GROMACS .gro file of C-alpha atoms in nm:
model
  332
    1UNK     CA    1  11.011   6.756  11.798
    2UNK     CA    2  11.290   7.024  11.862
    3UNK     CA    3  11.306   7.405  11.691
    4UNK     CA    4  11.611   7.604  11.767
    5UNK     CA    5  11.550   7.953  11.835
    6UNK     CA    6  11.661   8.045  11.561
    7UNK     CA    7  11.345   7.878  11.302
    8UNK     CA    8  11.086   7.985  11.585
    9UNK     CA    9  11.251   8.332  11.486
   10UNK     CA   10  11.187   8.232  11.096
   11UNK     CA   11  10.847   8.102  11.162
   12UNK     CA   12  10.707   8.473  11.415
   13UNK     CA   13  10.880   8.667  11.053
   14UNK     CA   14  10.685   8.431  10.832
   15UNK     CA   15  10.338   8.486  10.948
   16UNK     CA   16  10.415   8.870  11.084
   17UNK     CA   17  10.504   9.008  10.680
   18UNK     CA   18  10.237   8.722  10.550
   19UNK     CA   19   9.972   9.010  10.558
   20UNK     CA   20  10.229   9.278  10.397
   21UNK     CA   21  10.279   9.012  10.169
   22UNK     CA   22   9.901   8.950  10.067
   23UNK     CA   23   9.858   9.325  10.020
   24UNK     CA   24  10.092   9.367   9.695
   25UNK     CA   25   9.887   9.387   9.333
   26UNK     CA   26   9.548   9.599   9.496
   27UNK     CA   27   9.370   9.593   9.745
   28UNK     CA   28   9.379   9.241  10.084
   29UNK     CA   29   9.108   9.019  10.081
   30UNK     CA   30   9.234   8.850  10.422
   31UNK     CA   31   8.901   8.873  10.653
   32UNK     CA   32   8.592   8.708  10.608
   33UNK     CA   33   8.361   9.032  10.747
   34UNK     CA   34   8.043   8.844  10.741
   35UNK     CA   35   8.197   8.603  11.008
   36UNK     CA   36   8.425   8.893  11.213
   37UNK     CA   37   7.970   8.996  11.191
   38UNK     CA   38   7.879   8.719  11.318
   39UNK     CA   39   8.135   8.700  11.643
   40UNK     CA   40   8.080   9.021  11.725
   41UNK     CA   41   7.672   9.046  11.704
   42UNK     CA   42   7.738   8.659  11.894
   43UNK     CA   43   7.966   8.817  12.241
   44UNK     CA   44   7.763   9.093  12.222
   45UNK     CA   45   7.422   8.946  12.262
   46UNK     CA   46   7.629   8.762  12.648
   47UNK     CA   47   7.468   8.795  13.002
   48UNK     CA   48   7.792   8.863  13.090
   49UNK     CA   49   7.944   9.007  12.735
   50UNK     CA   50   8.090   9.327  13.021
   51UNK     CA   51   8.332   9.117  13.225
   52UNK     CA   52   8.541   9.001  12.850
   53UNK     CA   53   8.559   9.459  12.801
   54UNK     CA   54   8.843   9.448  13.051
   55UNK     CA   55   9.124   9.578  12.722
   56UNK     CA   56   8.835   9.772  12.499
   57UNK     CA   57   8.758   9.962  12.825
   58UNK     CA   58   9.153  10.056  12.882
   59UNK     CA   59   9.255  10.166  12.564
   60UNK     CA   60   8.934  10.334  12.500
   61UNK     CA   61   9.033  10.519  12.833
   62UNK     CA   62   9.385  10.591  12.766
   63UNK     CA   63   9.287  10.658  12.388
   64UNK     CA   64   9.052  10.959  12.537
   65UNK     CA   65   9.348  11.104  12.649
   66UNK     CA   66   9.571  11.137  12.374
   67UNK     CA   67   9.242  11.305  12.266
   68UNK     CA   68   9.264  11.565  12.575
   69UNK     CA   69   9.562  11.608  12.492
   70UNK     CA   70   9.458  11.812  12.179
   71UNK     CA   71   9.365  12.194  12.363
   72UNK     CA   72   9.013  12.238  12.142
   73UNK     CA   73   8.684  12.109  12.149
   74UNK     CA   74   8.548  11.932  11.895
   75UNK     CA   75   8.114  12.035  11.775
   76UNK     CA   76   8.132  11.700  11.582
   77UNK     CA   77   8.292  11.363  11.632
   78UNK     CA   78   8.321  10.991  11.461
   79UNK     CA   79   8.350  10.677  11.671
   80UNK     CA   80   8.433  10.415  11.363
   81UNK     CA   81   8.381  10.039  11.500
   82UNK     CA   82   8.279  10.174  11.780
   83UNK     CA   83   8.185   9.841  11.971
   84UNK     CA   84   7.979   9.939  12.250
   85UNK     CA   85   8.110  10.289  12.303
   86UNK     CA   86   8.446  10.252  12.458
   87UNK     CA   87   8.611  10.527  12.441
   88UNK     CA   88   8.268  10.803  12.526
   89UNK     CA   89   8.205  10.671  12.795
   90UNK     CA   90   8.537  10.849  12.895
   91UNK     CA   91   8.478  11.236  12.772
   92UNK     CA   92   8.270  11.426  12.856
   93UNK     CA   93   8.059  11.665  12.694
   94UNK     CA   94   8.306  11.999  12.675
   95UNK     CA   95   8.524  11.820  12.483
   96UNK     CA   96   8.355  11.630  12.239
   97UNK     CA   97   7.971  11.791  12.172
   98UNK     CA   98   7.810  11.576  12.001
   99UNK     CA   99   7.936  11.209  11.861
  100UNK     CA  100   7.860  10.991  11.567
  101UNK     CA  101   7.915  10.590  11.600
  102UNK     CA  102   7.926  10.388  11.377
  103UNK     CA  103   7.922   9.969  11.418
  104UNK     CA  104   7.900   9.695  11.191
  105UNK     CA  105   7.755   9.511  11.503
  106UNK     CA  106   7.382   9.605  11.562
  107UNK     CA  107   7.421   9.403  11.894
  108UNK     CA  108   7.682   9.582  12.000
  109UNK     CA  109   7.532   9.980  11.922
  110UNK     CA  110   7.156   9.929  12.113
  111UNK     CA  111   7.459   9.788  12.405
  112UNK     CA  112   7.659  10.107  12.390
  113UNK     CA  113   7.789  10.203  12.731
  114UNK     CA  114   7.655  10.566  12.859
  115UNK     CA  115   7.814  10.896  12.797
  116UNK     CA  116   7.788  11.272  12.846
  117UNK     CA  117   7.721  11.409  12.508
  118UNK     CA  118   7.448  11.334  12.251
  119UNK     CA  119   7.484  11.056  12.011
  120UNK     CA  120   7.395  10.879  11.687
  121UNK     CA  121   7.419  10.552  11.585
  122UNK     CA  122   7.488  10.403  11.286
  123UNK     CA  123   7.511  10.087  11.125
  124UNK     CA  124   7.806  10.046  10.902
  125UNK     CA  125   8.128   9.856  10.825
  126UNK     CA  126   8.430  10.034  10.900
  127UNK     CA  127   8.579  10.033  10.520
  128UNK     CA  128   8.230  10.168  10.374
  129UNK     CA  129   8.190  10.477  10.564
  130UNK     CA  130   7.859  10.656  10.489
  131UNK     CA  131   7.979  11.066  10.532
  132UNK     CA  132   8.022  11.350  10.325
  133UNK     CA  133   8.334  11.489  10.261
  134UNK     CA  134   8.511  11.775  10.548
  135UNK     CA  135   8.235  11.606  10.771
  136UNK     CA  136   8.366  11.617  11.115
  137UNK     CA  137   8.583  11.776  11.358
  138UNK     CA  138   8.746  11.484  11.516
  139UNK     CA  139   8.781  11.051  11.439
  140UNK     CA  140   8.847  10.808  11.659
  141UNK     CA  141   8.872  10.434  11.621
  142UNK     CA  142   8.937  10.168  11.883
  143UNK     CA  143   9.098   9.804  11.846
  144UNK     CA  144   8.810   9.762  11.485
  145UNK     CA  145   9.134   9.811  11.262
  146UNK     CA  146   9.331   9.522  11.280
  147UNK     CA  147   9.033   9.336  11.038
  148UNK     CA  148   9.005   9.528  10.778
  149UNK     CA  149   9.052   9.412  10.482
  150UNK     CA  150   9.212   9.789  10.291
  151UNK     CA  151   9.332   9.929  10.593
  152UNK     CA  152   9.443  10.165  10.327
  153UNK     CA  153   9.170  10.229  10.150
  154UNK     CA  154   8.962  10.295  10.501
  155UNK     CA  155   9.258  10.515  10.675
  156UNK     CA  156   9.209  10.728  10.321
  157UNK     CA  157   8.792  10.736  10.395
  158UNK     CA  158   8.824  10.871  10.741
  159UNK     CA  159   9.082  11.142  10.606
  160UNK     CA  160   8.801  11.175  10.348
  161UNK     CA  161   8.607  11.244  10.656
  162UNK     CA  162   8.774  11.479  10.863
  163UNK     CA  163   8.843  11.872  10.785
  164UNK     CA  164   9.062  12.059  10.727
  165UNK     CA  165   9.303  12.083  11.069
  166UNK     CA  166   9.195  11.775  11.189
  167UNK     CA  167   9.187  11.524  11.413
  168UNK     CA  168   9.214  11.163  11.341
  169UNK     CA  169   9.279  10.930  11.705
  170UNK     CA  170   9.303  10.608  11.621
  171UNK     CA  171   9.441  10.233  11.838
  172UNK     CA  172   9.462   9.898  11.722
  173UNK     CA  173   9.669   9.602  11.782
  174UNK     CA  174  10.041   9.580  11.710
  175UNK     CA  175  10.191   9.245  11.519
  176UNK     CA  176  10.326   9.156  11.869
  177UNK     CA  177  10.002   9.035  11.990
  178UNK     CA  178   9.984   8.782  12.136
  179UNK     CA  179  10.250   8.618  12.034
  180UNK     CA  180  10.321   8.355  12.402
  181UNK     CA  181   9.975   8.158  12.224
  182UNK     CA  182  10.108   8.221  11.860
  183UNK     CA  183  10.403   8.024  11.936
  184UNK     CA  184  10.298   7.781  12.192
  185UNK     CA  185   9.991   7.715  11.903
  186UNK     CA  186  10.280   7.702  11.623
  187UNK     CA  187  10.562   7.455  11.812
  188UNK     CA  188  10.231   7.210  11.916
  189UNK     CA  189  10.108   7.136  11.539
  190UNK     CA  190  10.459   7.107  11.411
  191UNK     CA  191  10.491   6.886  11.721
  192UNK     CA  192  10.141   6.682  11.634
  193UNK     CA  193  10.033   6.715  11.309
  194UNK     CA  194  10.373   6.749  11.147
  195UNK     CA  195  10.318   7.219  11.013
  196UNK     CA  196  10.096   7.450  11.119
  197UNK     CA  197   9.778   7.713  11.007
  198UNK     CA  198   9.722   8.028  11.114
  199UNK     CA  199   9.512   8.094  11.398
  200UNK     CA  200   9.558   8.408  11.553
  201UNK     CA  201   9.465   8.710  11.262
  202UNK     CA  202   9.869   8.888  11.109
  203UNK     CA  203   9.826   9.230  11.272
  204UNK     CA  204  10.012   9.576  11.138
  205UNK     CA  205  10.386   9.618  11.219
  206UNK     CA  206  10.440   9.978  11.367
  207UNK     CA  207  10.703  10.022  11.101
  208UNK     CA  208  10.448  10.021  10.800
  209UNK     CA  209  10.151  10.270  11.008
  210UNK     CA  210  10.408  10.535  10.988
  211UNK     CA  211  10.341  10.497  10.589
  212UNK     CA  212   9.967  10.361  10.644
  213UNK     CA  213   9.992  10.692  10.725
  214UNK     CA  214  10.120  10.930  10.490
  215UNK     CA  215   9.971  10.769  10.263
  216UNK     CA  216   9.665  10.792  10.311
  217UNK     CA  217   9.719  11.235  10.325
  218UNK     CA  218   9.759  11.276  10.725
  219UNK     CA  219  10.039  11.558  10.833
  220UNK     CA  220  10.149  11.568  11.090
  221UNK     CA  221  10.191  11.228  11.258
  222UNK     CA  222  10.202  11.104  11.599
  223UNK     CA  223  10.378  10.679  11.598
  224UNK     CA  224  10.349  10.494  11.983
  225UNK     CA  225  10.327  10.185  12.123
  226UNK     CA  226  10.200  10.041  12.458
  227UNK     CA  227  10.194   9.705  12.554
  228UNK     CA  228   9.927   9.574  12.816
  229UNK     CA  229   9.992   9.208  12.968
  230UNK     CA  230   9.684   9.006  13.163
  231UNK     CA  231   9.775   8.705  13.306
  232UNK     CA  232   9.585   8.435  13.311
  233UNK     CA  233   9.522   8.076  13.512
  234UNK     CA  234   9.623   7.920  13.169
  235UNK     CA  235   9.613   7.917  12.755
  236UNK     CA  236   9.227   7.761  12.748
  237UNK     CA  237   9.113   8.094  12.932
  238UNK     CA  238   9.307   8.323  12.734
  239UNK     CA  239   9.095   8.150  12.391
  240UNK     CA  240   8.844   8.147  12.653
  241UNK     CA  241   8.788   8.535  12.692
  242UNK     CA  242   8.902   8.634  12.322
  243UNK     CA  243   8.615   8.430  12.228
  244UNK     CA  244   8.423   8.652  12.428
  245UNK     CA  245   8.556   8.962  12.250
  246UNK     CA  246   8.434   8.812  11.981
  247UNK     CA  247   8.843   8.830  11.859
  248UNK     CA  248   8.840   8.494  11.744
  249UNK     CA  249   8.994   8.464  11.424
  250UNK     CA  250   8.812   8.508  11.073
  251UNK     CA  251   9.084   8.454  10.886
  252UNK     CA  252   8.972   8.364  10.491
  253UNK     CA  253   9.263   8.063  10.534
  254UNK     CA  254   9.188   8.014  10.883
  255UNK     CA  255   9.130   7.653  10.992
  256UNK     CA  256   8.801   7.562  11.142
  257UNK     CA  257   8.996   7.245  11.355
  258UNK     CA  258   9.208   7.215  11.615
  259UNK     CA  259   9.278   6.825  11.694
  260UNK     CA  260   9.271   6.796  12.110
  261UNK     CA  261   9.606   6.667  12.141
  262UNK     CA  262   9.734   6.979  11.976
  263UNK     CA  263   9.555   7.181  12.279
  264UNK     CA  264   9.713   7.016  12.549
  265UNK     CA  265   9.990   7.047  12.331
  266UNK     CA  266   9.987   7.363  12.310
  267UNK     CA  267   9.887   7.422  12.675
  268UNK     CA  268  10.137   7.252  12.773
  269UNK     CA  269  10.442   7.440  12.595
  270UNK     CA  270  10.238   7.802  12.707
  271UNK     CA  271  10.269   7.722  13.007
  272UNK     CA  272  10.652   7.566  12.982
  273UNK     CA  273  10.782   7.882  12.769
  274UNK     CA  274  10.589   8.150  12.934
  275UNK     CA  275  10.432   8.025  13.324
  276UNK     CA  276  10.458   8.232  13.601
  277UNK     CA  277  10.571   8.136  13.936
  278UNK     CA  278  10.198   8.128  14.047
  279UNK     CA  279  10.111   7.924  13.741
  280UNK     CA  280   9.946   8.218  13.592
  281UNK     CA  281  10.093   8.325  13.207
  282UNK     CA  282  10.114   8.579  13.015
  283UNK     CA  283   9.908   8.765  12.735
  284UNK     CA  284  10.126   9.001  12.592
  285UNK     CA  285   9.863   9.280  12.345
  286UNK     CA  286  10.082   9.557  12.143
  287UNK     CA  287   9.851   9.889  12.088
  288UNK     CA  288   9.968  10.093  11.839
  289UNK     CA  289   9.785  10.446  11.894
  290UNK     CA  290   9.788  10.656  11.550
  291UNK     CA  291   9.751  11.092  11.516
  292UNK     CA  292   9.689  11.236  11.217
  293UNK     CA  293   9.592  11.616  11.072
  294UNK     CA  294   9.390  11.685  10.821
  295UNK     CA  295   9.644  11.906  10.652
  296UNK     CA  296   9.536  12.307  10.649
  297UNK     CA  297   9.740  12.615  10.520
  298UNK     CA  298   9.700  12.702  10.857
  299UNK     CA  299   9.945  12.434  10.954
  300UNK     CA  300  10.302  12.466  11.046
  301UNK     CA  301  10.511  12.423  10.746
  302UNK     CA  302  10.877  12.237  10.781
  303UNK     CA  303  11.150  12.461  10.763
  304UNK     CA  304  11.337  12.428  10.349
  305UNK     CA  305  11.655  12.234  10.301
  306UNK     CA  306  11.988  12.401  10.388
  307UNK     CA  307  11.793  12.802  10.576
  308UNK     CA  308  11.905  12.666  10.944
  309UNK     CA  309  12.189  12.930  11.031
  310UNK     CA  310  12.372  12.657  11.255
  311UNK     CA  311  12.581  12.394  11.227
  312UNK     CA  312  12.513  12.056  11.383
  313UNK     CA  313  12.935  12.069  11.483
  314UNK     CA  314  12.823  12.396  11.668
  315UNK     CA  315  12.608  12.132  11.934
  316UNK     CA  316  12.904  12.057  12.111
  317UNK     CA  317  13.046  12.420  12.186
  318UNK     CA  318  12.674  12.500  12.331
  319UNK     CA  319  12.766  12.381  12.658
  320UNK     CA  320  13.103  12.568  12.729
  321UNK     CA  321  12.886  12.892  12.567
  322UNK     CA  322  12.678  12.814  12.856
  323UNK     CA  323  12.928  12.786  13.133
  324UNK     CA  324  13.098  13.110  12.952
  325UNK     CA  325  12.776  13.308  13.000
  326UNK     CA  326  12.719  13.253  13.357
  327UNK     CA  327  13.072  13.312  13.374
  328UNK     CA  328  12.955  13.730  13.248
  329UNK     CA  329  12.711  13.734  13.491
  330UNK     CA  330  12.869  13.654  13.793
  331UNK     CA  331  13.145  13.882  13.755
  332UNK     CA  332  13.054  14.186  14.016
   0.00000   0.00000   0.00000
């Protein structure tokens, strides 16, 4: 079966919008959280589990850089869905004095990485934070919120446990993550089985993230996009590493069996459509970084509408005014 580029784009748009549509009418129930807990337990208990941490370590480092950009010290911080603590190892005790780590996997907490500051581990679901209101000076989260059923509710809880004038800094995978694998599997299933089932988790689009943060009560928002592209020998290695990361699909409507013929066809499509000249294939991870502050009266506020004393129409005259000013200064 041959598909036009237009039909392929339509399939991708349909899949990207599925999670958004499923949220209408209340909190979503897209993911099997008990399955995700078992996946993370299994992955973190592997003897060679560290070799699958490269994405989380890289994103944890980039997120820590954003913490350093905030020029203040945080007496008490919280890492939501910390895994094996991939952010804390990049932070110093001069910036974060004390850190709470939460995750749904006790195996991940036991195998956490070493860090400078004192830490306290709490076995807790990201959807139900067991902390009082106005507790933390900083809340962090890296690559765990994309498995949350009620993302708006989770962001509201994060907002609630923050103190006023304190900040949430997070990272989650975006909607273009693993598009190569998604498209290859869809095309292979359409060709071999006459239809396709979801094998990749539905991810949040960057266009929705700012709205979600605003609805949760955050102000002074910053959202930016980054991409991490990893090269593998083939599609099977991509899928193997995802399993080792504990990132296998846990959606309720996931297909439990993928036929051998379909896998081989998908691998061939993957290499044909996206393969590099050296025989390797890329896997793209789109990372959405977000920063939001809990409001406080001391924070800067936007000026009232209509209070400006300079018109946009005068912007074109700025260069002329500067030139005239320079000529005036040059006169003896």
